[in-house]
PDB file of C-alpha atoms in Angstrom:
ATOM      1  CA  MET A   5      -6.095  34.591 -57.325  1.00 54.00           C
ATOM      2  CA  LEU A   6      -5.219  36.531 -54.184  1.00 55.00           C
ATOM      3  CA  SER A   7      -8.871  36.715 -53.132  1.00 59.00           C
ATOM      4  CA  LYS A   8      -9.187  32.970 -53.602  1.00 60.00           C
ATOM      5  CA  LEU A   9      -6.328  32.362 -51.123  1.00 56.00           C
ATOM      6  CA  ARG A  10      -7.886  34.640 -48.503  1.00 61.00           C
ATOM      7  CA  ASN A  11     -11.213  32.793 -48.582  1.00 65.00           C
ATOM      8  CA  ASN A  12      -9.571  29.378 -48.175  1.00 63.00           C
ATOM      9  CA  LYS A  13      -8.878  29.641 -44.425  1.00 70.00           C
ATOM     10  CA  GLU A  14      -7.874  26.478 -42.644  1.00 79.00           C
ATOM     11  CA  GLY A  15      -7.688  25.877 -38.912  1.00 83.00           C
ATOM     12  CA  PHE A  16      -9.894  25.284 -35.927  1.00 86.00           C
ATOM     13  CA  THR A  17     -12.674  27.551 -34.765  1.00 91.00           C
ATOM     14  CA  LEU A  18     -12.931  28.716 -31.182  1.00 92.00           C
ATOM     15  CA  ILE A  19     -15.897  26.401 -30.569  1.00 94.00           C
ATOM     16  CA  GLU A  20     -13.957  23.367 -31.783  1.00 93.00           C
ATOM     17  CA  LEU A  21     -11.026  24.221 -29.517  1.00 95.00           C
ATOM     18  CA  MET A  22     -13.329  24.719 -26.518  1.00 96.00           C
ATOM     19  CA  ILE A  23     -14.986  21.337 -27.126  1.00 97.00           C
ATOM     20  CA  VAL A  24     -11.601  19.593 -27.284  1.00 96.00           C
ATOM     21  CA  ILE A  25     -10.473  21.324 -24.066  1.00 97.00           C
ATOM     22  CA  ALA A  26     -13.728  20.318 -22.348  1.00 97.00           C
ATOM     23  CA  ILE A  27     -13.250  16.678 -23.379  1.00 98.00           C
ATOM     24  CA  ILE A  28      -9.671  16.704 -22.090  1.00 97.00           C
ATOM     25  CA  GLY A  29     -10.903  18.217 -18.818  1.00 97.00           C
ATOM     26  CA  ILE A  30     -13.539  15.519 -18.393  1.00 97.00           C
ATOM     27  CA  LEU A  31     -11.003  12.763 -19.053  1.00 96.00           C
ATOM     28  CA  ALA A  32      -8.576  14.336 -16.573  1.00 96.00           C
ATOM     29  CA  ALA A  33     -11.337  14.606 -13.951  1.00 96.00           C
ATOM     30  CA  ILE A  34     -11.891  10.860 -14.267  1.00 95.00           C
ATOM     31  CA  ALA A  35      -8.259   9.737 -14.548  1.00 95.00           C
ATOM     32  CA  ILE A  36      -6.549  11.839 -11.864  1.00 94.00           C
ATOM     33  CA  PRO A  37      -8.609  10.601  -8.843  1.00 92.00           C
ATOM     34  CA  ASN A  38      -8.154   6.998  -9.996  1.00 91.00           C
ATOM     35  CA  PHE A  39      -4.410   7.508 -10.285  1.00 90.00           C
ATOM     36  CA  ILE A  40      -4.222   9.079  -6.811  1.00 86.00           C
ATOM     37  CA  ALA A  41      -6.219   6.197  -5.289  1.00 83.00           C
ATOM     38  CA  TYR A  42      -3.915   3.674  -6.950  1.00 84.00           C
ATOM     39  CA  ARG A  43      -0.822   5.520  -5.713  1.00 81.00           C
ATOM     40  CA  ASN A  44      -2.188   5.700  -2.151  1.00 76.00           C
ATOM     41  CA  LYS A  45      -2.914   1.974  -2.209  1.00 77.00           C
ATOM     42  CA  THR A  46       0.731   1.231  -3.017  1.00 78.00           C
ATOM     43  CA  PHE A  47       1.869   3.310  -0.038  1.00 73.00           C
ATOM     44  CA  CYS A  48      -0.131   1.029   2.284  1.00 76.00           C
ATOM     45  CA  SER A  49       1.137  -2.200   0.757  1.00 77.00           C
ATOM     46  CA  GLN A  50       4.589  -1.908   2.378  1.00 75.00           C
ATOM     47  CA  ALA A  51       3.142  -2.087   5.902  1.00 74.00           C
ATOM     48  CA  GLU A  52       0.915  -4.987   4.861  1.00 77.00           C
ATOM     49  CA  SER A  53       3.911  -6.774   3.348  1.00 78.00           C
ATOM     50  CA  ASP A  54       5.959  -6.272   6.520  1.00 76.00           C
ATOM     51  CA  ALA A  55       3.163  -7.748   8.655  1.00 76.00           C
ATOM     52  CA  GLU A  56       2.884 -10.774   6.374  1.00 78.00           C
ATOM     53  CA  ASN A  57       6.666 -11.275   6.474  1.00 79.00           C
ATOM     54  CA  ILE A  58       6.595 -11.192  10.280  1.00 79.00           C
ATOM     55  CA  GLN A  59       3.701 -13.641  10.225  1.00 80.00           C
ATOM     56  CA  ALA A  60       5.630 -16.067   7.994  1.00 81.00           C
ATOM     57  CA  ALA A  61       8.733 -15.751  10.189  1.00 81.00           C
ATOM     58  CA  ILE A  62       6.635 -16.529  13.283  1.00 80.00           C
ATOM     59  CA  ALA A  63       5.312 -19.666  11.590  1.00 80.00           C
ATOM     60  CA  ASP A  64       8.901 -20.718  10.810  1.00 83.00           C
ATOM     61  CA  TYR A  65       9.941 -19.893  14.387  1.00 81.00           C
ATOM     62  CA  PHE A  66       7.263 -22.144  15.887  1.00 79.00           C
ATOM     63  CA  SER A  67       8.099 -24.977  13.485  1.00 82.00           C
ATOM     64  CA  GLU A  68      11.035 -25.817  15.754  1.00 81.00           C
ATOM     65  CA  PRO A  69       9.908 -27.777  18.837  1.00 80.00           C
ATOM     66  CA  GLU A  70      12.013 -25.855  21.366  1.00 81.00           C
ATOM     67  CA  HIS A  71      10.293 -22.559  20.562  1.00 76.00           C
ATOM     68  CA  ILE A  72       7.184 -22.258  22.719  1.00 73.00           C
ATOM     69  CA  ASN A  73       7.227 -18.600  23.793  1.00 74.00           C
ATOM     70  CA  THR A  74       6.314 -15.587  21.706  1.00 74.00           C
ATOM     71  CA  PRO A  75       9.377 -14.405  19.780  1.00 77.00           C
ATOM     72  CA  THR A  76      10.688 -10.881  19.534  1.00 74.00           C
ATOM     73  CA  LEU A  77      11.542  -9.226  16.238  1.00 74.00           C
ATOM     74  CA  ALA A  78      15.225  -9.769  17.020  1.00 75.00           C
ATOM     75  CA  GLN A  79      14.650 -13.523  17.374  1.00 76.00           C
ATOM     76  CA  LEU A  80      12.852 -13.616  14.008  1.00 75.00           C
ATOM     77  CA  ARG A  81      15.901 -12.319  12.150  1.00 73.00           C
ATOM     78  CA  GLY A  82      17.207 -15.884  11.880  1.00 72.00           C
ATOM     79  CA  PHE A  83      13.894 -17.138  10.465  1.00 73.00           C
ATOM     80  CA  GLY A  84      13.702 -15.209   7.235  1.00 67.00           C
ATOM     81  CA  PHE A  85      12.533 -11.846   8.542  1.00 70.00           C
ATOM     82  CA  SER A  86      15.015  -9.091   7.974  1.00 64.00           C
ATOM     83  CA  GLY A  87      12.644  -6.144   7.911  1.00 60.00           C
ATOM     84  CA  SER A  88      12.045  -3.895   4.961  1.00 49.00           C
ATOM     85  CA  ALA A  89      15.157  -2.649   3.272  1.00 46.00           C
ATOM     86  CA  GLY A  90      15.231   1.067   3.945  1.00 47.00           C
ATOM     87  CA  SER A  91      11.821   0.945   5.580  1.00 51.00           C
ATOM     88  CA  VAL A  92      10.812   3.055   8.525  1.00 54.00           C
ATOM     89  CA  ASN A  93       7.962   0.733   9.488  1.00 63.00           C
ATOM     90  CA  THR A  94       8.090  -0.635  13.010  1.00 63.00           C
ATOM     91  CA  GLY A  95       6.598  -3.920  14.140  1.00 68.00           C
ATOM     92  CA  THR A  96       5.216  -5.098  17.465  1.00 66.00           C
ATOM     93  CA  ILE A  97       4.380  -8.683  18.397  1.00 71.00           C
ATOM     94  CA  ILE A  98       1.825  -9.149  21.171  1.00 68.00           C
ATOM     95  CA  GLY A  99       1.135 -12.481  22.858  1.00 66.00           C
ATOM     96  CA  ALA A 100       2.819 -13.546  26.082  1.00 58.00           C
ATOM     97  CA  ALA A 101       1.822 -17.072  26.992  1.00 58.00           C
ATOM     98  CA  PRO A 102       2.194 -20.227  24.928  1.00 60.00           C
ATOM     99  CA  ASN A 103      -0.913 -21.275  22.985  1.00 59.00           C
ATOM    100  CA  THR A 104      -2.305 -17.756  22.808  1.00 63.00           C
ATOM    101  CA  LEU A 105      -3.277 -15.719  19.800  1.00 70.00           C
ATOM    102  CA  ILE A 106      -0.368 -13.627  18.585  1.00 74.00           C
ATOM    103  CA  ALA A 107      -1.102 -10.215  17.094  1.00 74.00           C
ATOM    104  CA  VAL A 108       1.336  -8.436  14.812  1.00 75.00           C
ATOM    105  CA  PHE A 109       1.092  -4.641  14.571  1.00 73.00           C
ATOM    106  CA  VAL A 110       3.082  -2.778  11.949  1.00 74.00           C
ATOM    107  CA  THR A 111       3.160   1.003  12.145  1.00 71.00           C
ATOM    108  CA  ASP A 112       3.746   2.979   8.956  1.00 70.00           C
ATOM    109  CA  VAL A 113       5.719   5.882  10.359  1.00 68.00           C
ATOM    110  CA  SER A 114       6.102   7.531   6.959  1.00 67.00           C
ATOM    111  CA  THR A 115       2.394   8.552   7.193  1.00 69.00           C
ATOM    112  CA  ARG A 116       2.043   8.241   3.422  1.00 71.00           C
ATOM    113  CA  CYS A 117      -0.711   5.665   3.748  1.00 72.00           C
ATOM    114  CA  PRO A 118      -4.003   7.592   3.797  1.00 68.00           C
ATOM    115  CA  ARG A 119      -5.962   4.807   5.517  1.00 65.00           C
ATOM    116  CA  GLY A 120      -4.068   5.048   8.778  1.00 60.00           C
ATOM    117  CA  ALA A 121      -0.763   4.198  10.305  1.00 55.00           C
ATOM    118  CA  ARG A 122      -1.307   0.662  11.618  1.00 60.00           C
ATOM    119  CA  TYR A 123      -1.732  -2.735  10.082  1.00 59.00           C
ATOM    120  CA  GLN A 124      -2.688  -5.729  12.194  1.00 61.00           C
ATOM    121  CA  SER A 125      -2.570  -9.414  11.459  1.00 58.00           C
ATOM    122  CA  SER A 126      -3.134 -12.415  13.668  1.00 60.00           C
ATOM    123  CA  VAL A 127      -1.154 -15.622  13.878  1.00 57.00           C
ATOM    124  CA  PRO A 128      -2.496 -18.375  13.789  1.00 53.00           C
ATOM    125  CA  GLY A 129      -6.102 -18.409  12.721  1.00 42.00           C
ATOM    126  CA  SER A 130      -7.944 -16.555  10.075  1.00 37.00           C
ATOM    127  CA  PRO A 131      -6.185 -14.657   7.333  1.00 37.00           C
ATOM    128  CA  THR A 132      -4.919 -11.180   8.010  1.00 41.00           C
ATOM    129  CA  THR A 133      -7.268  -8.712   9.601  1.00 39.00           C
ATOM    130  CA  ASP A 134      -6.922  -5.204   8.273  1.00 42.00           C
ATOM    131  CA  ILE A 135      -7.827  -2.649  10.949  1.00 42.00           C
ATOM    132  CA  TRP A 136      -7.872   0.173   8.403  1.00 38.00           C
ATOM    133  CA  ARG A 137     -11.265  -0.925   7.100  1.00 33.00           C
TER     134      ARG A 137
END
């Protein structure tokens, strides 16, 4: 009976374990770069969101007839733009004369966005133009 128990070995062989480890390695090699790309994309979305918020506030600003000159960020605070809560992004509005194209530049000072530090959008006209591409 004792010899019968010794011959009945259960468990995994070294080859089986190596195959499982290789499969896990292949899956990790596929999943980790995709996860990093997704995470990096979310870092850039805050600057894009800030530029779109400034753009919407500019549209609200110009909806009042007495506003004909390019606003500053301080003037936009009363038109729905309050900046990002806890954000370190800085915005610049360029466009001096009435009836000119206004460009909005948002700088991501946190440098966590791998595509660059600036996001640009134009008001009015075509949809946002991403200068990272």
